[in-house]
């Protein structure tokens, strides 16, 4: 379902500053699979997620999702691809602090031109599912870390994506909330979502419902 073919990614801020974030990486992810991407800071985990989300383009190689070459998409098509396929949970959540919980969750739906009723229905359903409905009118900046994370998870699911990408999702959470997040992942996995989690949190290691743990180092996969 997701295929990375000979992917290299070089960040070049200027001539003296080239970073090879990924080196000739090839790997496939199957539908419904839950994969952990592990590896030290700087090993290329976030870069790999951003390529699958079409948030950036590889320097060489191809990313193919459902037979579509997403690494070749122009920006507007990349945005449509993301909207229709991807739920992204960022380490820092990327929420808008002054907007309410429900407005933050509503954002990904705006380009879809749903009726207001329809959009509200989707928002309500994910707010309830991820236990944040009681705070729906509160500005996100006044929420605790765990609550903000539930908003981020709800927002990542409001467009019913087939693919969920999570970048260090528990980095700002205590153990109890991290374990709750793991239960949410278990549920999403049972809905046959394809899930890739970049993490160095040992709480994720060796879980029964994780299909594969992939170790990265210096832009390469260790196998
Ligand atoms: N926008 C950028 N411009 C220049 N270099 C970058 C950029 N993004 C990432 N890099 C570099 O690419 C390499 C891989 O970074 P990446 O963020 O993918 O690592 P990571 O495995 O996610 O690390 P962490 O665990 O710290 O989040 C690092 O050396 C990083 O400094
Ligand atoms: Mg990272």
Coordinates of N, CA and C and ligand atoms in Angstrom, one line a residue:
X1 N 0.8 -1.2 0.0 CA 0.0 0.0 0.0 C 0.9 1.3 0.0
X2 N 1.9 1.3 0.9 CA 2.9 2.4 0.8 C 4.2 1.8 0.4
X3 N 4.8 2.4 -0.6 CA 6.0 1.8 -1.1 C 7.1 3.0 -1.2
X4 N 8.2 2.8 -0.6 CA 9.3 3.8 -0.7 C 10.3 3.1 -1.6
X5 N 10.7 3.7 -2.7 CA 11.6 3.1 -3.6 C 12.9 3.9 -3.7
X6 N 14.0 3.4 -3.2 CA 15.3 4.0 -3.4 C 15.2 5.5 -3.0
X7 N 14.7 5.8 -1.8 CA 14.5 7.2 -1.4 C 15.8 7.8 -0.8
X8 N 16.2 8.9 -1.4 CA 17.2 9.7 -0.7 C 16.6 11.1 -0.5
X9 N 17.0 11.7 0.6 CA 16.6 13.0 0.9 C 17.8 13.8 1.4
X10 N 18.2 14.8 0.7 CA 19.3 15.7 1.1 C 18.8 17.1 1.4
X11 N 19.0 17.6 2.6 CA 18.7 18.9 2.9 C 19.9 19.8 2.6
X12 N 19.7 20.8 1.8 CA 20.9 21.7 1.5 C 20.5 23.1 1.8
X13 N 21.0 23.6 2.9 CA 20.7 25.0 3.3 C 21.6 25.9 2.5
X14 N 22.9 25.5 2.3 CA 23.8 26.2 1.4 C 24.9 25.2 1.0
X15 N 25.9 25.7 0.3 CA 26.9 24.7 -0.3 C 27.7 24.0 0.7
X16 N 27.9 24.6 1.9 CA 28.7 24.0 2.9 C 27.9 23.2 3.9
X17 N 26.6 23.2 3.6 CA 25.8 22.6 4.6 C 24.8 21.6 4.0
X18 N 25.2 20.4 3.7 CA 24.4 19.4 3.1 C 24.2 18.3 4.2
X19 N 22.9 17.9 4.4 CA 22.6 16.8 5.3 C 21.9 15.7 4.6
X20 N 22.5 14.6 4.6 CA 21.8 13.4 3.9 C 20.9 12.8 5.0
X21 N 19.6 13.1 5.0 CA 18.7 12.6 6.0 C 18.2 11.2 5.7
X22 N 18.1 10.8 4.4 CA 17.8 9.4 4.1 C 18.7 9.0 2.9
X23 N 19.2 7.8 3.0 CA 20.1 7.2 2.0 C 19.5 6.0 1.4
X24 N 19.0 6.1 0.2 CA 18.6 5.0 -0.6 C 17.8 4.0 0.2
X25 N 16.7 4.5 0.7 CA 15.8 3.7 1.6 C 14.7 3.1 0.7
X26 N 14.6 1.8 0.8 CA 13.5 1.1 0.1 C 12.7 0.2 1.2
X27 N 11.4 0.4 1.2 CA 10.6 -0.4 2.2 C 9.1 -0.3 1.8
X28 N 8.4 -1.4 2.1 CA 6.9 -1.4 1.8 C 6.2 -1.6 3.1
X29 N 5.0 -0.9 3.2 CA 4.1 -1.1 4.3 C 2.8 -1.6 3.8
X30 N 2.3 -2.6 4.4 CA 1.0 -3.2 4.0 C -0.2 -2.5 4.6
X31 N -1.3 -2.6 4.0 CA -2.6 -2.1 4.5 C -2.8 -2.7 5.9
X32 N -3.2 -1.9 6.9 CA -3.6 -2.5 8.2 C -2.4 -2.7 9.1
X33 N -1.2 -2.5 8.6 CA 0.0 -2.8 9.4 C 0.3 -1.6 10.4
X34 N 0.8 -2.0 11.5 CA 1.3 -1.0 12.5 C 2.8 -1.1 12.6
X35 N 3.5 -0.1 12.3 CA 4.9 -0.1 12.3 C 5.5 0.9 13.2
X36 N 6.5 0.5 14.0 CA 7.3 1.5 14.8 C 8.6 1.8 14.0
X37 N 8.9 3.1 13.9 CA 10.1 3.6 13.4 C 11.0 4.0 14.6
X38 N 12.1 3.3 14.8 CA 12.9 3.6 16.0 C 14.2 4.2 15.5
X39 N 15.0 4.7 16.4 CA 16.3 5.1 16.0 C 16.6 6.4 16.7
X40 N 17.9 6.8 16.9 CA 18.3 7.9 17.6 C 17.9 9.2 16.9
X41 N 18.0 10.3 17.6 CA 17.7 11.6 17.1 C 18.6 11.9 15.9
X42 N 17.9 12.4 14.8 CA 18.7 12.7 13.6 C 18.8 11.5 12.6
X43 N 18.2 10.4 13.0 CA 18.4 9.2 12.1 C 17.5 9.2 10.9
X44 N 16.5 10.1 10.8 CA 15.7 10.3 9.6 C 14.2 9.9 9.7
X45 N 13.7 9.7 11.0 CA 12.3 9.2 11.2 C 11.3 10.2 10.7
X46 N 11.5 11.5 11.2 CA 10.5 12.5 10.8 C 10.5 12.8 9.3
X47 N 11.7 12.7 8.8 CA 11.9 12.9 7.3 C 11.1 11.9 6.6
X48 N 11.2 10.6 7.0 CA 10.4 9.6 6.3 C 8.9 9.8 6.4
X49 N 8.4 10.2 7.6 CA 7.0 10.4 7.7 C 6.6 11.6 6.8
X50 N 7.4 12.6 6.7 CA 7.0 13.8 5.9 C 6.9 13.5 4.5
X51 N 7.8 12.5 4.0 CA 7.7 12.1 2.6 C 6.4 11.3 2.3
X52 N 6.0 10.5 3.3 CA 4.8 9.6 3.1 C 3.6 10.6 3.1
X53 N 3.7 11.6 3.9 CA 2.5 12.6 4.0 C 2.6 13.6 2.8
X54 N 3.6 13.5 2.0 CA 3.7 14.4 0.9 C 3.9 15.9 1.4
X55 N 4.4 16.0 2.6 CA 4.8 17.3 3.1 C 6.1 17.8 2.6
X56 N 6.9 16.8 2.1 CA 8.1 17.2 1.4 C 8.4 16.2 0.3
X57 N 9.3 16.5 -0.6 CA 9.6 15.6 -1.7 C 11.0 15.0 -1.6
X58 N 11.2 13.7 -2.0 CA 12.5 13.1 -2.0 C 13.5 13.8 -3.0
X59 N 14.8 13.8 -2.7 CA 15.7 14.3 -3.6 C 15.8 13.3 -4.8
X60 N 15.7 12.0 -4.5 CA 15.6 11.0 -5.5 C 14.8 9.8 -5.0
X61 N 14.3 9.0 -5.9 CA 13.4 7.9 -5.5 C 12.0 8.2 -5.6
X62 N 11.1 7.2 -5.3 CA 9.7 7.4 -5.4 C 8.9 6.9 -4.2
X63 N 7.9 7.7 -3.9 CA 6.9 7.2 -2.8 C 5.6 6.9 -3.6
X64 N 5.2 5.6 -3.4 CA 4.0 5.2 -4.1 C 3.0 4.8 -3.0
X65 N 1.8 5.4 -3.1 CA 0.7 5.0 -2.2 C -0.5 4.6 -3.0
X66 N -0.9 3.4 -2.8 CA -2.1 2.9 -3.6 C -1.9 3.1 -5.1
X67 N -0.7 2.8 -5.6 CA -0.4 2.9 -7.0 C -0.2 4.4 -7.5
X68 N -0.4 5.3 -6.6 CA -0.2 6.7 -7.0 C 1.2 7.2 -6.6
X69 N 1.9 7.8 -7.5 CA 3.3 8.3 -7.3 C 3.2 9.7 -6.5
X70 N 3.1 9.6 -5.2 CA 2.8 10.9 -4.5 C 4.1 11.8 -4.5
X71 N 5.2 11.2 -4.7 CA 6.5 12.0 -4.7 C 6.5 12.9 -5.9
X72 N 5.7 12.7 -6.9 CA 5.7 13.5 -8.1 C 4.5 14.5 -8.1
X73 N 3.7 14.6 -7.1 CA 2.5 15.4 -7.1 C 2.9 16.9 -7.0
X74 N 2.2 17.7 -7.7 CA 2.3 19.2 -7.5 C 1.6 19.5 -6.2
X75 N 2.0 20.7 -5.6 CA 1.6 21.0 -4.3 C 0.1 20.9 -4.0
X76 N -0.7 21.4 -5.0 CA -2.2 21.4 -4.7 C -2.7 19.9 -4.7
X77 N -2.1 19.1 -5.6 CA -2.6 17.7 -5.5 C -2.1 17.0 -4.3
X78 N -0.9 17.4 -3.8 CA -0.3 16.8 -2.6 C -1.3 17.1 -1.4
X79 N -1.8 18.3 -1.4 CA -2.7 18.7 -0.3 C -4.0 17.9 -0.4
X80 N -4.5 17.7 -1.6 CA -5.7 16.8 -1.7 C -5.4 15.4 -1.3
X81 N -4.3 14.9 -1.7 CA -3.8 13.5 -1.3 C -3.8 13.4 0.3
X82 N -3.2 14.4 0.9 CA -3.1 14.4 2.4 C -4.5 14.4 3.0
X83 N -5.3 15.3 2.5 CA -6.7 15.4 3.0 C -7.5 14.1 3.0
X84 N -7.3 13.4 1.8 CA -8.1 12.2 1.6 C -7.5 11.0 2.3
X85 N -6.2 11.0 2.6 CA -5.6 9.8 3.0 C -4.9 9.8 4.3
X86 N -4.4 10.9 4.8 CA -3.5 11.0 5.9 C -4.0 11.7 7.1
X87 N -3.8 11.0 8.2 CA -4.0 11.7 9.5 C -2.6 11.8 10.1
X88 N -2.2 13.1 10.5 CA -0.8 13.3 11.0 C -0.9 13.8 12.4
X89 N -0.3 13.1 13.3 CA -0.2 13.5 14.7 C 1.3 14.0 14.9
X90 N 1.4 15.3 15.1 CA 2.8 15.8 15.2 C 3.2 15.8 16.7
X91 N 4.5 15.8 16.9 CA 5.1 15.9 18.2 C 4.6 17.1 19.0
X92 N 4.6 18.2 18.3 CA 4.1 19.4 19.0 C 2.7 19.7 18.7
X93 N 2.0 18.7 18.2 CA 0.5 18.8 18.0 C 0.1 19.8 16.9
X94 N 0.8 20.9 16.7 CA 0.5 21.9 15.6 C -1.0 22.3 15.7
X95 N -1.5 22.5 16.9 CA -2.8 23.1 17.1 C -2.8 24.6 17.1
X96 N -3.9 25.2 16.9 CA -3.9 26.7 16.9 C -4.4 27.1 18.3
X97 N -3.5 27.7 19.1 CA -3.8 27.9 20.5 C -5.0 28.7 20.8
X98 N -5.3 29.7 20.0 CA -6.4 30.6 20.3 C -7.8 30.1 19.8
X99 N -7.8 29.0 19.0 CA -9.0 28.5 18.6 C -9.5 27.4 19.6
X100 N -10.8 27.2 19.6 CA -11.4 26.2 20.5 C -11.1 24.8 20.0
X101 N -11.4 23.9 20.9 CA -11.2 22.5 20.5 C -11.9 22.1 19.2
X102 N -13.2 22.5 19.2 CA -14.0 22.0 18.0 C -13.5 22.7 16.7
X103 N -13.1 24.0 16.8 CA -12.6 24.7 15.6 C -11.3 24.1 15.1
X104 N -10.4 23.7 16.1 CA -9.2 23.1 15.6 C -9.5 21.8 14.9
X105 N -10.4 21.0 15.4 CA -10.7 19.7 14.8 C -11.4 19.9 13.5
X106 N -12.2 21.0 13.4 CA -12.9 21.3 12.1 C -12.0 21.6 10.9
X107 N -10.8 22.2 11.3 CA -10.0 22.7 10.2 C -9.7 21.8 9.0
X108 N -9.4 20.5 9.2 CA -9.1 19.7 8.0 C -10.3 19.5 7.1
X109 N -11.5 19.8 7.7 CA -12.7 19.6 6.9 C -13.1 20.7 6.0
X110 N -12.6 21.9 6.3 CA -13.0 23.1 5.6 C -12.8 23.0 4.1
X111 N -11.7 22.5 3.6 CA -11.6 22.4 2.1 C -12.5 21.4 1.5
X112 N -13.2 20.6 2.3 CA -14.0 19.5 1.7 C -15.4 20.0 1.3
X113 N -15.8 21.2 1.8 CA -17.1 21.8 1.4 C -18.2 21.0 1.8
X114 N -18.2 20.4 3.0 CA -19.3 19.6 3.5 C -20.4 20.6 4.0
X115 N -21.6 20.2 4.1 CA -22.6 21.1 4.7 C -22.2 21.3 6.2
X116 N -22.7 22.4 6.8 CA -22.3 22.6 8.2 C -22.7 21.5 9.1
X117 N -23.9 21.0 8.9 CA -24.4 19.8 9.7 C -23.5 18.6 9.6
X118 N -23.2 18.3 8.4 CA -22.3 17.2 8.1 C -21.0 17.3 8.8
X119 N -20.4 18.5 8.7 CA -19.1 18.8 9.3 C -19.2 18.7 10.8
X120 N -20.2 19.3 11.4 CA -20.4 19.2 12.8 C -20.6 17.8 13.3
X121 N -21.2 17.0 12.5 CA -21.4 15.6 12.9 C -20.1 14.8 13.0
X122 N -19.2 15.1 12.0 CA -17.9 14.4 12.0 C -17.1 14.9 13.2
X123 N -17.1 16.2 13.5 CA -16.4 16.8 14.6 C -16.9 16.2 15.9
X124 N -18.2 16.1 16.1 CA -18.8 15.6 17.3 C -18.3 14.2 17.5
X125 N -18.4 13.4 16.5 CA -18.1 12.0 16.6 C -16.7 11.8 17.0
X126 N -15.7 12.5 16.5 CA -14.3 12.3 16.9 C -14.0 12.9 18.3
X127 N -14.7 14.0 18.6 CA -14.6 14.5 20.0 C -15.0 13.5 21.0
X128 N -16.1 12.9 20.7 CA -16.6 11.9 21.7 C -15.7 10.7 21.7
X129 N -15.3 10.2 20.6 CA -14.5 9.0 20.5 C -13.2 9.2 21.3
X130 N -12.6 10.4 21.2 CA -11.3 10.6 21.9 C -11.5 11.5 23.2
X131 N -12.7 11.4 23.7 CA -12.9 12.0 25.1 C -12.5 13.4 25.3
X132 N -12.9 14.3 24.4 CA -12.5 15.7 24.6 C -13.8 16.6 24.3
X133 N -14.9 16.0 24.1 CA -16.2 16.7 23.8 C -16.5 17.7 25.0
X134 N -16.2 17.3 26.2 CA -16.6 18.2 27.3 C -15.8 19.5 27.3
X135 N -14.8 19.6 26.5 CA -14.0 20.9 26.4 C -14.1 21.6 25.1
X136 N -15.2 21.2 24.4 CA -15.3 21.7 23.0 C -15.2 23.2 22.7
X137 N -15.6 23.9 23.7 CA -15.6 25.4 23.5 C -14.4 26.1 24.1
X138 N -13.5 25.3 24.7 CA -12.3 25.9 25.3 C -11.2 26.1 24.3
X139 N -10.5 27.2 24.5 CA -9.3 27.5 23.6 C -8.3 26.4 23.9
X140 N -7.6 25.9 22.9 CA -6.7 24.9 23.1 C -5.5 25.3 24.0
X141 N -5.2 26.5 24.0 CA -4.0 27.0 24.9 C -4.3 26.8 26.3
X142 N -5.6 26.6 26.7 CA -5.9 26.4 28.1 C -6.0 24.9 28.5
X143 N -5.7 24.0 27.6 CA -5.8 22.6 27.9 C -4.5 22.1 28.5
X144 N -4.6 20.9 29.1 CA -3.4 20.2 29.6 C -2.7 19.5 28.4
X145 N -1.5 19.0 28.6 CA -0.8 18.4 27.5 C -1.6 17.2 26.9
X146 N -2.1 16.4 27.9 CA -2.9 15.2 27.4 C -4.1 15.5 26.7
X147 N -4.8 16.6 27.1 CA -6.0 17.0 26.4 C -5.7 17.5 25.0
X148 N -4.6 18.3 25.0 CA -4.2 18.8 23.6 C -3.9 17.7 22.7
X149 N -3.3 16.6 23.3 CA -2.9 15.5 22.5 C -4.2 14.8 21.9
X150 N -5.2 14.7 22.8 CA -6.5 14.1 22.3 C -7.1 14.9 21.2
X151 N -7.0 16.3 21.3 CA -7.5 17.1 20.3 C -6.7 16.8 19.0
X152 N -5.4 16.7 19.1 CA -4.6 16.4 17.9 C -5.0 15.1 17.3
X153 N -5.3 14.1 18.1 CA -5.7 12.7 17.6 C -7.0 12.8 17.0
X154 N -7.9 13.6 17.6 CA -9.3 13.8 17.0 C -9.2 14.5 15.7
X155 N -8.3 15.5 15.6 CA -8.2 16.2 14.3 C -7.6 15.3 13.3
X156 N -6.6 14.5 13.7 CA -6.0 13.6 12.7 C -7.0 12.5 12.2
X157 N -8.1 12.3 12.9 CA -9.0 11.3 12.5 C -10.3 11.8 11.9
X158 N -10.5 13.1 11.9 CA -11.8 13.7 11.5 C -12.1 13.5 10.0
X159 N -11.0 13.4 9.2 CA -11.2 13.1 7.7 C -11.2 11.6 7.4
X160 N -11.3 10.8 8.4 CA -11.3 9.3 8.3 C -10.2 8.8 7.4
X161 N -9.0 9.1 7.8 CA -7.8 8.7 6.9 C -7.6 7.2 7.0
X162 N -7.0 6.7 5.9 CA -6.6 5.2 5.9 C -5.2 5.1 6.5
X163 N -4.5 6.2 6.5 CA -3.1 6.1 7.0 C -2.9 7.1 8.1
X164 N -2.4 6.6 9.2 CA -2.1 7.5 10.3 C -0.6 7.5 10.6
X165 N 0.0 8.7 10.6 CA 1.4 8.9 10.9 C 1.5 9.7 12.2
X166 N 2.3 9.2 13.1 CA 2.4 9.8 14.4 C 3.9 10.0 14.7
X167 N 4.3 11.3 15.0 CA 5.7 11.6 15.2 C 5.9 11.8 16.7
X168 N 6.6 11.0 17.3 CA 6.9 11.1 18.8 C 5.6 11.5 19.5
X169 N 4.5 10.7 19.4 CA 3.3 11.1 19.9 C 3.2 11.2 21.4
X170 N 4.1 10.5 22.1 CA 4.0 10.5 23.6 C 5.2 11.4 24.2
X171 N 5.9 12.1 23.4 CA 7.1 12.8 23.9 C 6.7 13.8 25.0
X172 N 5.5 14.4 25.0 CA 5.2 15.3 26.0 C 4.2 14.8 27.0
X173 N 4.0 13.5 27.1 CA 3.0 12.9 28.0 C 3.6 12.1 29.1
X174 N 2.9 12.0 30.2 CA 3.4 11.2 31.3 C 3.0 9.7 31.0
X175 N 3.4 8.8 31.9 CA 3.3 7.4 31.5 C 1.8 7.0 31.4
X176 N 1.0 7.5 32.3 CA -0.4 7.1 32.2 C -1.1 7.5 30.9
X177 N -0.8 8.8 30.5 CA -1.4 9.3 29.2 C -0.8 8.6 28.0
X178 N 0.5 8.2 28.1 CA 1.1 7.5 27.0 C 0.5 6.1 26.9
X179 N 0.2 5.5 28.0 CA -0.5 4.2 27.9 C -1.9 4.3 27.3
X180 N -2.6 5.4 27.6 CA -3.9 5.7 27.0 C -3.7 5.8 25.5
X181 N -2.7 6.6 25.1 CA -2.5 6.7 23.7 C -2.2 5.4 23.0
X182 N -1.5 4.5 23.7 CA -1.3 3.2 23.1 C -2.6 2.4 22.9
X183 N -3.5 2.6 23.9 CA -4.8 1.9 23.7 C -5.6 2.5 22.5
X184 N -5.4 3.8 22.3 CA -6.1 4.4 21.1 C -5.5 3.8 19.8
X185 N -4.2 3.6 19.8 CA -3.5 3.0 18.7 C -4.1 1.6 18.4
X186 N -4.2 0.9 19.5 CA -4.7 -0.5 19.4 C -6.1 -0.5 18.7
X187 N -6.9 0.5 19.1 CA -8.3 0.6 18.5 C -8.2 1.0 17.0
X188 N -7.3 1.9 16.7 CA -7.2 2.4 15.3 C -6.7 1.2 14.5
X189 N -5.8 0.4 15.0 CA -5.3 -0.7 14.3 C -6.4 -1.7 14.1
X190 N -7.3 -1.9 15.0 CA -8.4 -2.9 14.9 C -9.4 -2.4 13.8
X191 N -9.3 -1.1 13.4 CA -10.1 -0.6 12.3 C -9.4 -0.7 11.0
X192 N -8.3 -1.4 11.0 CA -7.5 -1.7 9.8 C -6.8 -0.4 9.2
X193 N -6.6 0.5 10.0 CA -5.8 1.7 9.6 C -4.3 1.2 9.4
X194 N -3.6 1.9 8.5 CA -2.2 1.6 8.4 C -1.5 2.7 9.2
X195 N -0.7 2.3 10.2 CA -0.2 3.3 11.2 C 1.3 3.2 11.3
X196 N 2.0 4.3 11.2 CA 3.4 4.4 11.3 C 3.7 5.4 12.5
X197 N 4.4 4.9 13.5 CA 4.7 5.7 14.6 C 6.2 5.8 14.8
X198 N 6.7 7.1 14.7 CA 8.1 7.3 15.0 C 8.3 7.6 16.5
X199 N 9.1 6.8 17.1 CA 9.2 7.0 18.6 C 10.5 6.4 19.2
X200 N 11.0 7.0 20.2 CA 12.0 6.3 21.0 C 11.4 5.9 22.4
X201 N 10.2 6.0 22.5 CA 9.6 5.7 23.8 C 9.5 4.1 24.0
X202 N 10.2 3.6 25.0 CA 10.3 2.2 25.2 C 8.9 1.6 25.6
X203 N 7.9 2.4 26.0 CA 6.6 1.9 26.2 C 6.0 1.2 25.0
X204 N 6.4 1.6 23.8 CA 5.9 1.0 22.6 C 6.6 -0.3 22.2
X205 N 7.7 -0.6 22.8 CA 8.5 -1.7 22.2 C 7.9 -3.0 22.7
X206 N 7.8 -3.9 21.8 CA 7.3 -5.3 22.1 C 5.9 -5.4 22.3
X207 N 5.0 -4.4 21.9 CA 3.6 -4.5 22.1 C 3.0 -5.6 21.2
X208 N 2.0 -6.3 21.7 CA 1.5 -7.5 20.9 C 0.9 -7.1 19.6
X209 N 0.4 -5.9 19.4 CA -0.3 -5.5 18.2 C 0.5 -4.7 17.2
X210 N 1.8 -4.6 17.6 CA 2.7 -3.9 16.6 C 3.3 -5.0 15.7
X211 N 3.1 -4.7 14.4 CA 3.6 -5.8 13.4 C 5.1 -5.8 13.2
X212 N 5.7 -4.6 13.1 CA 7.1 -4.5 12.8 C 7.7 -3.4 13.6
X213 N 8.9 -3.6 14.0 CA 9.7 -2.5 14.6 C 10.9 -2.3 13.7
X214 N 11.0 -1.1 13.1 CA 12.1 -0.8 12.2 C 13.1 0.2 12.8
X215 N 14.3 -0.2 12.8 CA 15.4 0.6 13.4 C 16.1 1.5 12.3
X216 N 16.2 2.7 12.5 CA 16.9 3.6 11.6 C 18.2 4.1 12.2
X217 N 19.2 4.3 11.4 CA 20.5 4.9 11.9 C 21.1 5.7 10.7
X218 N 21.4 7.0 11.0 CA 22.1 7.8 9.9 C 21.4 7.7 8.6
X219 N 20.1 7.8 8.5 CA 19.4 7.8 7.3 C 19.2 6.4 6.6
X220 N 19.6 5.4 7.3 CA 19.4 4.0 6.7 C 18.6 3.1 7.6
X221 N 18.0 2.1 7.0 CA 17.3 1.1 7.8 C 18.3 0.0 8.2
X222 N 18.2 -0.3 9.5 CA 19.0 -1.5 10.0 C 18.1 -2.7 9.9
X223 N 18.6 -3.7 9.1 CA 17.8 -4.9 9.1 C 18.5 -6.1 9.6
Ligands
LIG1 N1 14.4 21.2 7.2 C1 15.7 20.7 7.4 N2 16.8 21.3 6.9 C2 18.0 20.9 7.1 N3 18.3 19.7 7.7 C3 17.2 19.0 8.2 C4 15.9 19.4 8.1 N4 15.0 18.5 8.6 C5 15.8 17.6 9.1 N5 17.1 17.8 8.9 C6 18.3 17.0 9.2 O1 18.1 15.7 8.7 C7 18.5 14.7 9.6 C8 17.3 13.7 9.9 O2 16.3 14.5 10.6 P1 15.0 13.9 11.1 O3 14.2 15.1 11.7 O4 14.4 13.1 10.0 O5 15.5 13.0 12.3 P2 14.6 12.2 13.4 O6 15.0 10.7 13.4 O7 13.2 12.5 13.3 O8 15.2 12.8 14.8 P3 14.4 13.1 16.2 O9 14.4 11.8 16.9 O10 15.3 14.1 16.9 O11 13.1 13.7 15.9 C9 19.1 15.4 10.8 O12 20.5 15.5 10.7 C10 18.4 16.8 10.7 O13 19.3 17.7 11.3
LIG2 MG1 11.8 13.5 14.5

